[in-house]
Amino acid sequence: MGGGGGEECCVSLPKKWQPGMMATIEWTKDPSPDTNPGGIKPPRYNPDGTTTPEVIKWHAIHKANYTHHSITMQVPPYQKVSSLVLIFLPCDKVYPLIDSAEHSRVLGHLPYGEGRAKEIIRRLGASPTCQP
């Protein structure tokens, strides 16, 4: 699980789950949110907040290092749709939460701070590190 995150709208799910339902999930990941290759931090903007040529160049290099991922997976069974929450786990694994009860089991009464991600991983039965 990483920091940040985002929100995208919208997903339509059938009211009733059926065996064999599949979904393709695509996402972009910033492997180094605060630096460019070589540990280069972003240059400063102009004092008035406008962009410098150096900032534009840094952001172009930064964006070129994004990685793009895609996975096609079976939609897990659900009884009552809460909302679709995608949990991104280590090793570019994805866990979709759809069912209200599962949503509560995984995300209910979580600790704040560093222990939050570890507890979600534990509740999902996932590994906190990549396993070969």
GROMACS .gro file of C-alpha atoms in nm:
model
  132
    1MET     CA    1   0.000   0.000   0.000
    2GLY     CA    2   0.131   0.337  -0.087
    3GLY     CA    3   0.051   0.687   0.005
    4GLY     CA    4  -0.141   0.933  -0.197
    5GLY     CA    5  -0.416   0.788  -0.400
    6GLY     CA    6  -0.685   0.934  -0.608
    7GLU     CA    7  -1.041   0.907  -0.708
    8GLU     CA    8  -1.196   0.831  -1.041
    9CYS     CA    9  -1.563   0.828  -1.126
   10CYS     CA   10  -1.760   0.616  -1.220
   11VAL     CA   11  -1.811   0.241  -1.222
   12SER     CA   12  -2.134   0.058  -1.295
   13LEU     CA   13  -2.182  -0.279  -1.133
   14PRO     CA   14  -2.476  -0.512  -1.186
   15LYS     CA   15  -2.711  -0.525  -0.888
   16LYS     CA   16  -2.649  -0.899  -0.858
   17TRP     CA   17  -2.306  -1.062  -0.875
   18GLN     CA   18  -2.265  -1.345  -1.125
   19PRO     CA   19  -1.983  -1.600  -1.152
   20GLY     CA   20  -1.730  -1.524  -1.423
   21MET     CA   21  -1.759  -1.145  -1.401
   22MET     CA   22  -1.425  -0.987  -1.496
   23ALA     CA   23  -1.281  -0.638  -1.462
   24THR     CA   24  -0.972  -0.471  -1.602
   25ILE     CA   25  -0.801  -0.221  -1.374
   26GLU     CA   26  -0.541   0.020  -1.512
   27TRP     CA   27  -0.331   0.263  -1.310
   28THR     CA   28  -0.023   0.482  -1.325
   29LYS     CA   29   0.234   0.484  -1.048
   30ASP     CA   30   0.494   0.744  -0.958
   31PRO     CA   31   0.789   0.532  -0.841
   32SER     CA   32   0.966   0.829  -0.683
   33PRO     CA   33   0.714   1.100  -0.583
   34ASP     CA   34   0.958   1.362  -0.460
   35THR     CA   35   1.269   1.313  -0.672
   36ASN     CA   36   1.389   1.235  -1.021
   37PRO     CA   37   1.645   0.968  -1.108
   38GLY     CA   38   1.967   1.033  -0.921
   39GLY     CA   39   1.775   1.181  -0.627
   40ILE     CA   40   1.732   1.519  -0.798
   41LYS     CA   41   1.474   1.730  -0.614
   42PRO     CA   42   1.252   1.973  -0.806
   43PRO     CA   43   1.390   2.321  -0.870
   44ARG     CA   44   1.220   2.625  -0.721
   45TYR     CA   45   0.944   2.815  -0.893
   46ASN     CA   46   0.985   3.187  -0.957
   47PRO     CA   47   0.915   3.410  -0.653
   48ASP     CA   48   0.582   3.508  -0.809
   49GLY     CA   49   0.483   3.140  -0.839
   50THR     CA   50   0.533   3.112  -1.214
   51THR     CA   51   0.709   2.817  -1.368
   52THR     CA   52   1.071   2.828  -1.478
   53PRO     CA   53   1.212   2.634  -1.774
   54GLU     CA   54   1.402   2.420  -1.520
   55VAL     CA   55   1.078   2.326  -1.343
   56ILE     CA   56   0.913   2.233  -1.675
   57LYS     CA   57   1.213   2.016  -1.768
   58TRP     CA   58   1.219   1.850  -1.423
   59HIS     CA   59   0.848   1.764  -1.446
   60ALA     CA   60   0.889   1.621  -1.798
   61ILE     CA   61   1.170   1.394  -1.676
   62HIS     CA   62   0.966   1.302  -1.369
   63LYS     CA   63   0.655   1.208  -1.568
   64ALA     CA   64   0.865   0.998  -1.809
   65ASN     CA   65   0.950   0.770  -1.514
   66TYR     CA   66   0.588   0.689  -1.428
   67THR     CA   67   0.503   0.323  -1.467
   68HIS     CA   68   0.176   0.201  -1.616
   69HIS     CA   69   0.003  -0.113  -1.493
   70SER     CA   70  -0.297  -0.321  -1.587
   71ILE     CA   71  -0.458  -0.632  -1.443
   72THR     CA   72  -0.765  -0.828  -1.546
   73MET     CA   73  -0.924  -1.011  -1.257
   74GLN     CA   74  -1.241  -1.183  -1.146
   75VAL     CA   75  -1.487  -0.957  -0.968
   76PRO     CA   76  -1.522  -1.093  -0.614
   77PRO     CA   77  -1.868  -1.202  -0.499
   78TYR     CA   78  -2.085  -0.932  -0.345
   79GLN     CA   79  -2.428  -0.920  -0.185
   80LYS     CA   80  -2.484  -0.550  -0.125
   81VAL     CA   81  -2.276  -0.290  -0.308
   82SER     CA   82  -2.122  -0.028  -0.083
   83SER     CA   83  -1.881   0.142  -0.320
   84LEU     CA   84  -1.585   0.026  -0.520
   85VAL     CA   85  -1.258   0.079  -0.334
   86LEU     CA   86  -0.937  -0.046  -0.491
   87ILE     CA   87  -0.662  -0.129  -0.244
   88PHE     CA   88  -0.318  -0.129  -0.403
   89LEU     CA   89  -0.091  -0.377  -0.231
   90PRO     CA   90   0.283  -0.446  -0.256
   91CYS     CA   91   0.403  -0.605  -0.581
   92ASP     CA   92   0.137  -0.423  -0.786
   93LYS     CA   93  -0.142  -0.645  -0.657
   94VAL     CA   94  -0.493  -0.501  -0.636
   95TYR     CA   95  -0.777  -0.593  -0.402
   96PRO     CA   96  -1.123  -0.465  -0.497
   97LEU     CA   97  -1.368  -0.397  -0.214
   98ILE     CA   98  -1.729  -0.393  -0.330
   99ASP     CA   99  -1.950  -0.569  -0.075
  100SER     CA  100  -2.071  -0.362   0.222
  101ALA     CA  101  -1.982  -0.629   0.479
  102GLU     CA  102  -1.635  -0.679   0.329
  103HIS     CA  103  -1.588  -0.302   0.318
  104SER     CA  104  -1.663  -0.280   0.692
  105ARG     CA  105  -1.444  -0.580   0.775
  106VAL     CA  106  -1.140  -0.442   0.597
  107LEU     CA  107  -1.175  -0.066   0.656
  108GLY     CA  108  -1.376  -0.046   0.978
  109HIS     CA  109  -1.217   0.088   1.301
  110LEU     CA  110  -0.867   0.130   1.160
  111PRO     CA  111  -0.582   0.283   1.358
  112TYR     CA  112  -0.439   0.615   1.242
  113GLY     CA  113  -0.082   0.667   1.134
  114GLU     CA  114   0.174   0.412   1.025
  115GLY     CA  115  -0.020   0.112   1.154
  116ARG     CA  116  -0.314   0.181   0.924
  117ALA     CA  117  -0.169   0.031   0.604
  118LYS     CA  118  -0.023  -0.266   0.792
  119GLU     CA  119  -0.360  -0.343   0.949
  120ILE     CA  120  -0.540  -0.331   0.612
  121ILE     CA  121  -0.281  -0.569   0.465
  122ARG     CA  122  -0.324  -0.800   0.765
  123ARG     CA  123  -0.705  -0.799   0.734
  124LEU     CA  124  -0.676  -0.890   0.367
  125GLY     CA  125  -0.437  -1.176   0.444
  126ALA     CA  126  -0.184  -1.022   0.206
  127SER     CA  127   0.192  -1.005   0.242
  128PRO     CA  128   0.344  -0.670   0.343
  129THR     CA  129   0.641  -0.738   0.113
  130CYS     CA  130   0.690  -0.884  -0.232
  131GLN     CA  131   0.725  -1.261  -0.230
  132PRO     CA  132   0.897  -1.438  -0.521
   0.00000   0.00000   0.00000
